[in-house]
mmCIF file of C-alpha atoms in Angstrom:
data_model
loop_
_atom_site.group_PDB
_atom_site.id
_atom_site.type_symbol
_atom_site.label_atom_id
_atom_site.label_comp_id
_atom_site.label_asym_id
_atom_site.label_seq_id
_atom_site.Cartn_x
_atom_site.Cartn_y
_atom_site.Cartn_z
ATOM 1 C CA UNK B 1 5.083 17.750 -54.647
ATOM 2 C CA UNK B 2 4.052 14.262 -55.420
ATOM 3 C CA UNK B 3 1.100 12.683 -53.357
ATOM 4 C CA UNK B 4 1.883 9.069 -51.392
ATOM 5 C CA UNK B 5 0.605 6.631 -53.319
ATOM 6 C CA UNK B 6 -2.086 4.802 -51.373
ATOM 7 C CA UNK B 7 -0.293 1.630 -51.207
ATOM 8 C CA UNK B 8 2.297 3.317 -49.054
ATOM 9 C CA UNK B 9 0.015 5.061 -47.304
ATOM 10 C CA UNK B 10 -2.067 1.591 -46.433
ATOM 11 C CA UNK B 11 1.061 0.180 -45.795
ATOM 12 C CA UNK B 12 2.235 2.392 -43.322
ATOM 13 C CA UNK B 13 -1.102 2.046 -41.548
ATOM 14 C CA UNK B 14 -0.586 -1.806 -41.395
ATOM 15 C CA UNK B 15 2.709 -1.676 -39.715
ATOM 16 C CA UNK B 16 1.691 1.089 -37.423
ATOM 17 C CA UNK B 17 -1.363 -1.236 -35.986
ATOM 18 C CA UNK B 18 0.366 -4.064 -36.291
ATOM 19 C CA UNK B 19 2.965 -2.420 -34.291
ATOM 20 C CA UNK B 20 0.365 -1.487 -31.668
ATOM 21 C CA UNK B 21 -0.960 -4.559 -31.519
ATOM 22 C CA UNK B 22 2.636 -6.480 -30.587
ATOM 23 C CA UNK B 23 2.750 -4.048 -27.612
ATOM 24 C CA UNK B 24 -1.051 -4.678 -26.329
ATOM 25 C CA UNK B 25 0.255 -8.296 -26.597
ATOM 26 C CA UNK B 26 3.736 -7.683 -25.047
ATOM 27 C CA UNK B 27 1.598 -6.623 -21.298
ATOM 28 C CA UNK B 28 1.151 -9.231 -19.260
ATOM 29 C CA UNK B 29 -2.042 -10.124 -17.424
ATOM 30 C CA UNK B 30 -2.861 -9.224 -14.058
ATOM 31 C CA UNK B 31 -1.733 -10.705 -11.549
ATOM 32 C CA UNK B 32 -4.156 -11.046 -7.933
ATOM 33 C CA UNK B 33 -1.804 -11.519 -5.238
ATOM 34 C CA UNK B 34 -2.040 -11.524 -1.245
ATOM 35 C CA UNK B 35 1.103 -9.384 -0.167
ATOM 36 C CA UNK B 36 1.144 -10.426 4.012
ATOM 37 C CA UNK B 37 3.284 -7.794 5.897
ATOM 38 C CA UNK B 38 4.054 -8.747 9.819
ATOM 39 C CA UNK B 39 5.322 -6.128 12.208
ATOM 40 C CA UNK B 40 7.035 -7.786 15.118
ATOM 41 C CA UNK B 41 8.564 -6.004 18.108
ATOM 42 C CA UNK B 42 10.792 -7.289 20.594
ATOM 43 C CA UNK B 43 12.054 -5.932 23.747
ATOM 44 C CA UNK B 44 15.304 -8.045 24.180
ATOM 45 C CA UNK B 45 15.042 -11.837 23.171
ATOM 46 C CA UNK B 46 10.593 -11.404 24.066
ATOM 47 C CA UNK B 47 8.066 -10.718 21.230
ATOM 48 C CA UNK B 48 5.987 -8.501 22.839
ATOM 49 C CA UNK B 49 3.756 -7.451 19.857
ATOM 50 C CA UNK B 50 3.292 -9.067 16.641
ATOM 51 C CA UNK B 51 0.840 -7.439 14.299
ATOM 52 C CA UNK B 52 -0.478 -9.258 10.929
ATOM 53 C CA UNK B 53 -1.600 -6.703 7.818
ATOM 54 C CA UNK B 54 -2.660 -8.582 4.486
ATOM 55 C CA UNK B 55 -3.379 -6.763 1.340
ATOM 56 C CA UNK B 56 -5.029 -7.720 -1.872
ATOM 57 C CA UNK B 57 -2.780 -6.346 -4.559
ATOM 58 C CA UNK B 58 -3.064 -6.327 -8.553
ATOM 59 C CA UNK B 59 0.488 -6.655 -10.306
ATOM 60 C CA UNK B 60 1.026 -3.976 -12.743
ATOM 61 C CA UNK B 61 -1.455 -1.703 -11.664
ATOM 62 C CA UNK B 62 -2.321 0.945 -9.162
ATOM 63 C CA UNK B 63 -0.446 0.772 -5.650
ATOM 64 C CA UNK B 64 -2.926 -0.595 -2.865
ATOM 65 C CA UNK B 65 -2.977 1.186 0.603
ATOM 66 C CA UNK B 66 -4.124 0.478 3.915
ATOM 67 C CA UNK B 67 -4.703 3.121 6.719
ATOM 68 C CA UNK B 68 -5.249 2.104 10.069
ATOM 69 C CA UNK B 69 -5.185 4.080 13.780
ATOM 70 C CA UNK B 70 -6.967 6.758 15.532
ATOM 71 C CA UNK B 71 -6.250 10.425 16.906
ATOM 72 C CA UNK B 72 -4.825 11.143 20.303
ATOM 73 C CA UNK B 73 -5.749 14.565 21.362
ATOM 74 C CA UNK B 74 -2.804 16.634 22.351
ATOM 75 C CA UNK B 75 -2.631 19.662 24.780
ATOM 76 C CA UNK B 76 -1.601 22.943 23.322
ATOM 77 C CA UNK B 77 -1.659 25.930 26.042
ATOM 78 C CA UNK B 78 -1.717 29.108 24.998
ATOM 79 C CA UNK B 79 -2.149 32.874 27.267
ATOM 80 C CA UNK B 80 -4.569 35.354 27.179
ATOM 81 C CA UNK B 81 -3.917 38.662 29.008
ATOM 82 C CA UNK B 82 -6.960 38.776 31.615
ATOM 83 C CA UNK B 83 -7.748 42.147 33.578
ATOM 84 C CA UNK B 84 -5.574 44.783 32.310
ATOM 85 C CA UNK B 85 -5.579 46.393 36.043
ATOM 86 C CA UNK B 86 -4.140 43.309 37.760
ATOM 87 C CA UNK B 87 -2.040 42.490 34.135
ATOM 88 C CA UNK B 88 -3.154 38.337 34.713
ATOM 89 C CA UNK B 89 -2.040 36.194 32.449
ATOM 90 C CA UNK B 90 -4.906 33.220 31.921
ATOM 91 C CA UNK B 91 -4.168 29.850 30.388
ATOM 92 C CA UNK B 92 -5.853 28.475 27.292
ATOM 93 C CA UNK B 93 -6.134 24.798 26.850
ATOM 94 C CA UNK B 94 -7.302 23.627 23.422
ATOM 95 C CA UNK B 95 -6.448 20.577 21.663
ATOM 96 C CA UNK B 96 -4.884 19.168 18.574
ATOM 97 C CA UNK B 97 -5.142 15.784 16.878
ATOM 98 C CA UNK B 98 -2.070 14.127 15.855
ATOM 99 C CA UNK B 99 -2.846 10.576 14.066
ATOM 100 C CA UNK B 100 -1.151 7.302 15.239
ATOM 101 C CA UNK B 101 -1.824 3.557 13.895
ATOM 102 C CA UNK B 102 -0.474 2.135 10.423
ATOM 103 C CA UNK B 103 -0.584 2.906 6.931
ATOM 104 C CA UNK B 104 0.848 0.793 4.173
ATOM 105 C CA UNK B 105 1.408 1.590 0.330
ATOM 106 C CA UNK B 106 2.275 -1.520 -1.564
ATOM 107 C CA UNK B 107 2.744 -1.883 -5.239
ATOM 108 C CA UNK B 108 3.967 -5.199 -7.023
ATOM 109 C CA UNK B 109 5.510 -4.899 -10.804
ATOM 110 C CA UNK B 110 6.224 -8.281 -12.376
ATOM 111 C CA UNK B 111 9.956 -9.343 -13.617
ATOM 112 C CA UNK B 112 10.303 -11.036 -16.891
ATOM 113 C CA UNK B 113 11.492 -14.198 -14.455
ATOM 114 C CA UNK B 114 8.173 -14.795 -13.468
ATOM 115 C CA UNK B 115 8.998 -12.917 -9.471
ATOM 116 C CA UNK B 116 7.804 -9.929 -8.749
ATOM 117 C CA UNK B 117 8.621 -6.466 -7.126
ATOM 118 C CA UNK B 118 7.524 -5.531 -4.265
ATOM 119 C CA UNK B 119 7.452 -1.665 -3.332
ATOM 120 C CA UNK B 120 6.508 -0.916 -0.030
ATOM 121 C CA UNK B 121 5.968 2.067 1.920
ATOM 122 C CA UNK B 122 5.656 1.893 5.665
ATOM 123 C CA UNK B 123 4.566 3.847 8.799
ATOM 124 C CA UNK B 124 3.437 3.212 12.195
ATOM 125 C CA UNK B 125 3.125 5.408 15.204
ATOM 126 C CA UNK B 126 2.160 4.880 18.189
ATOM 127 C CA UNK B 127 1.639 6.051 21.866
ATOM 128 C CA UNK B 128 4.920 5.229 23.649
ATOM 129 C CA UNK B 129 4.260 2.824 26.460
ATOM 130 C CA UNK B 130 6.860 1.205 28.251
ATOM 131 C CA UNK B 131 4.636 -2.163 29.172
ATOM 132 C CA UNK B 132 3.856 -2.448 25.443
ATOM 133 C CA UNK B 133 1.203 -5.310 27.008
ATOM 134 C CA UNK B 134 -1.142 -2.643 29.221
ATOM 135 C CA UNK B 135 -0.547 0.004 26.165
ATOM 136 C CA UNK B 136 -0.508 2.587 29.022
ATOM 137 C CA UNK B 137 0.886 5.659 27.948
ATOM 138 C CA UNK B 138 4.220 7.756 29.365
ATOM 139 C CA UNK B 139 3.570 11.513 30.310
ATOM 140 C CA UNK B 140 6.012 14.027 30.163
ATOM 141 C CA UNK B 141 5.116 17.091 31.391
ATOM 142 C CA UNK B 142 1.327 15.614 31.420
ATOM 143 C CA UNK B 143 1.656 15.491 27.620
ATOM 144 C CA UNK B 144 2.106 11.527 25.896
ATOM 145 C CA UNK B 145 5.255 10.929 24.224
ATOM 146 C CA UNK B 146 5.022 9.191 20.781
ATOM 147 C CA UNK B 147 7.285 6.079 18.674
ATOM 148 C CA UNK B 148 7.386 6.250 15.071
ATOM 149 C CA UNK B 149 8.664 3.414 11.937
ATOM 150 C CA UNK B 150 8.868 4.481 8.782
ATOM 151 C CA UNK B 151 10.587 2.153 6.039
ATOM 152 C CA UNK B 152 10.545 2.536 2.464
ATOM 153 C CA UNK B 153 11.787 -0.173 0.590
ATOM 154 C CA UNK B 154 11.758 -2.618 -2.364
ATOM 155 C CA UNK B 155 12.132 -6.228 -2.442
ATOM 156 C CA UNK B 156 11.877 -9.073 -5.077
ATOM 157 C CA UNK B 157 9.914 -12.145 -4.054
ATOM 158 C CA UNK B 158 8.676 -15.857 -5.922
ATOM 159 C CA UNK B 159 4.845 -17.263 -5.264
ATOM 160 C CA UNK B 160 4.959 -18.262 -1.897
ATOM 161 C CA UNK B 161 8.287 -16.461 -0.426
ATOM 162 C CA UNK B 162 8.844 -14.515 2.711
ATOM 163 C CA UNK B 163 11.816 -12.718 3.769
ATOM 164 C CA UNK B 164 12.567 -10.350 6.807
ATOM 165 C CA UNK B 165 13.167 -7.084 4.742
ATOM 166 C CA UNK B 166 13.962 -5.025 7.868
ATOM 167 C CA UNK B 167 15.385 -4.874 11.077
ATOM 168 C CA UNK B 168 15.697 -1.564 13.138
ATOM 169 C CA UNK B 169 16.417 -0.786 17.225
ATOM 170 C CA UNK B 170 14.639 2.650 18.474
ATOM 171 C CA UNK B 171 17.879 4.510 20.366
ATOM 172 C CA UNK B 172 15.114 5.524 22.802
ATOM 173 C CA UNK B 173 13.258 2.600 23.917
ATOM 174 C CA UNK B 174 15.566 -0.651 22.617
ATOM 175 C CA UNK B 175 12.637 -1.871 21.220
ATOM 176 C CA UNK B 176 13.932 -3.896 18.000
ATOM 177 C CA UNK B 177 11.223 -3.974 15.097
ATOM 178 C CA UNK B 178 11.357 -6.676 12.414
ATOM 179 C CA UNK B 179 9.122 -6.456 9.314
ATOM 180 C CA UNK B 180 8.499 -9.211 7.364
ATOM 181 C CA UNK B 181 6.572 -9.713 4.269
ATOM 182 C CA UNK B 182 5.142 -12.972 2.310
ATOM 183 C CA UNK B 183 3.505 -12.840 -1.433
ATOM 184 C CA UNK B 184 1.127 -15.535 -2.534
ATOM 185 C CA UNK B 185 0.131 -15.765 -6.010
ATOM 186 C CA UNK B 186 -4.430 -15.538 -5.793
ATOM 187 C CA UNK B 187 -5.166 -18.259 -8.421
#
C-alpha cells in the first residue's frame, strides 16, 4: 500500500483548520442582556400584587436562574401507642418544610434576524390568602392551604420589546395572573 504523499496529507490539514476556523468565526458574540419578567395578579378588574424580577442574562450561553422564598413549616401528626394497659393512642406533632416564593430559569439563544429567544421557566407558590394585601394565611383544618404558577414557555423578542406571554385564572381563587416579560440589549 502506497503512503499519502505529504502534499495531500498537508493539504488535508489546511482544509480541516481552515474548516475549524469558519465555524469559530460562524458563533456570534455574546450578547449581555437584562431579561425583566413582571408577575401581576388581579382579583377582578384590581391589581392587587405586581411583582418585578430582572435578570442579567448572556445570549448563547448557560441558562441564568433566580430562586427566591422561604419555608413554611407544615404540621404532620402522627400516633404512638402509649400505655399498653389503658391501649392510649398519643399524638405526635413534628414538622415539615415545604418551600414557597419564586424561581425563574431563563435562557436567551440569538436568531439569525438579529431577535432573540427567550426560554423561560416559571414557578411561584405561595401561602393562599384571600386579602392578598394583609398576606394572612387561610387554615383548613389548622393547616395553611397553598397557590401555585408554573409556566414554561418560549417567546421571541427585539432590543427593547415586551409582550404579555401569559394569562391564566386559578379555578380556586379567580385570581387572574399575567406575566409579562421585556429584553433590553446591555451595551
Amino acid at each position: 500500500m502506497k503512503k499519502p504523499s505529504r502534499t495531500l496529507a498537508s493539504l488535508a490539514a489546511c482544509v480541516f483548520l481552515a474548516g475549524a476556523g469558519l465555524r469559530a468565526q460562524e458563533k456570534p458574540p455574546v450578547v449581555p442582556l437584562k431579561v425583566q419578567i413582571v408577575i401581576s395578579r388581579y382579583q377582578g378588574e384590581k391589581k392587587v400584587s405586581s411583582l418585578p424580577y430582572t435578570l442579567a442574562v448572556n445570549a448563547d450561553l448557560n441558562k441564568t436562574s433566580l430562586r427566591l422564598g422561604s419555608q413554611v413549616p407544615v404540621v404532620t401528626t402522627s400516633f404512638t401507642q402509649g400505655n399498653a394497659e389503658k391501649k392510649d393512642v398519643n399524638p405526635l406533632q413534628s414538622y415539615t418544610y415545604r418551600e414557597v416564593g419564586t424561581n425563574i430559569d431563563c435562557s436567551v439563544h440569538t436568531l439569525p434576524d438579529g431577535r432573540f429567544q427567550l426560554d423561560i421557566v416559571l414557578d411561584d407558590s405561595s401561602v393562599y390568602s384571600t386579602d392578598r394585601t394583609e398576606r394572612t394565611p387561610v387554615l383548613i383544618g389548622n393547616v395553611p392551604s397553598f397557590v401555585s404558577f408554573r409556566s414554561t414557555n418560549s417567546v421571541i423578542l427585539k432590543d427593547g420589546q415586551s409582550m404579555q406571554y401569559t394569562t391564566a385564572t386559578d379555578k380556586t381563587t379567580g385570581e387572574v395572573t399575567k406575566v409579562d416579560v421585556t429584553l433590553t440589549v446591555l451595551k
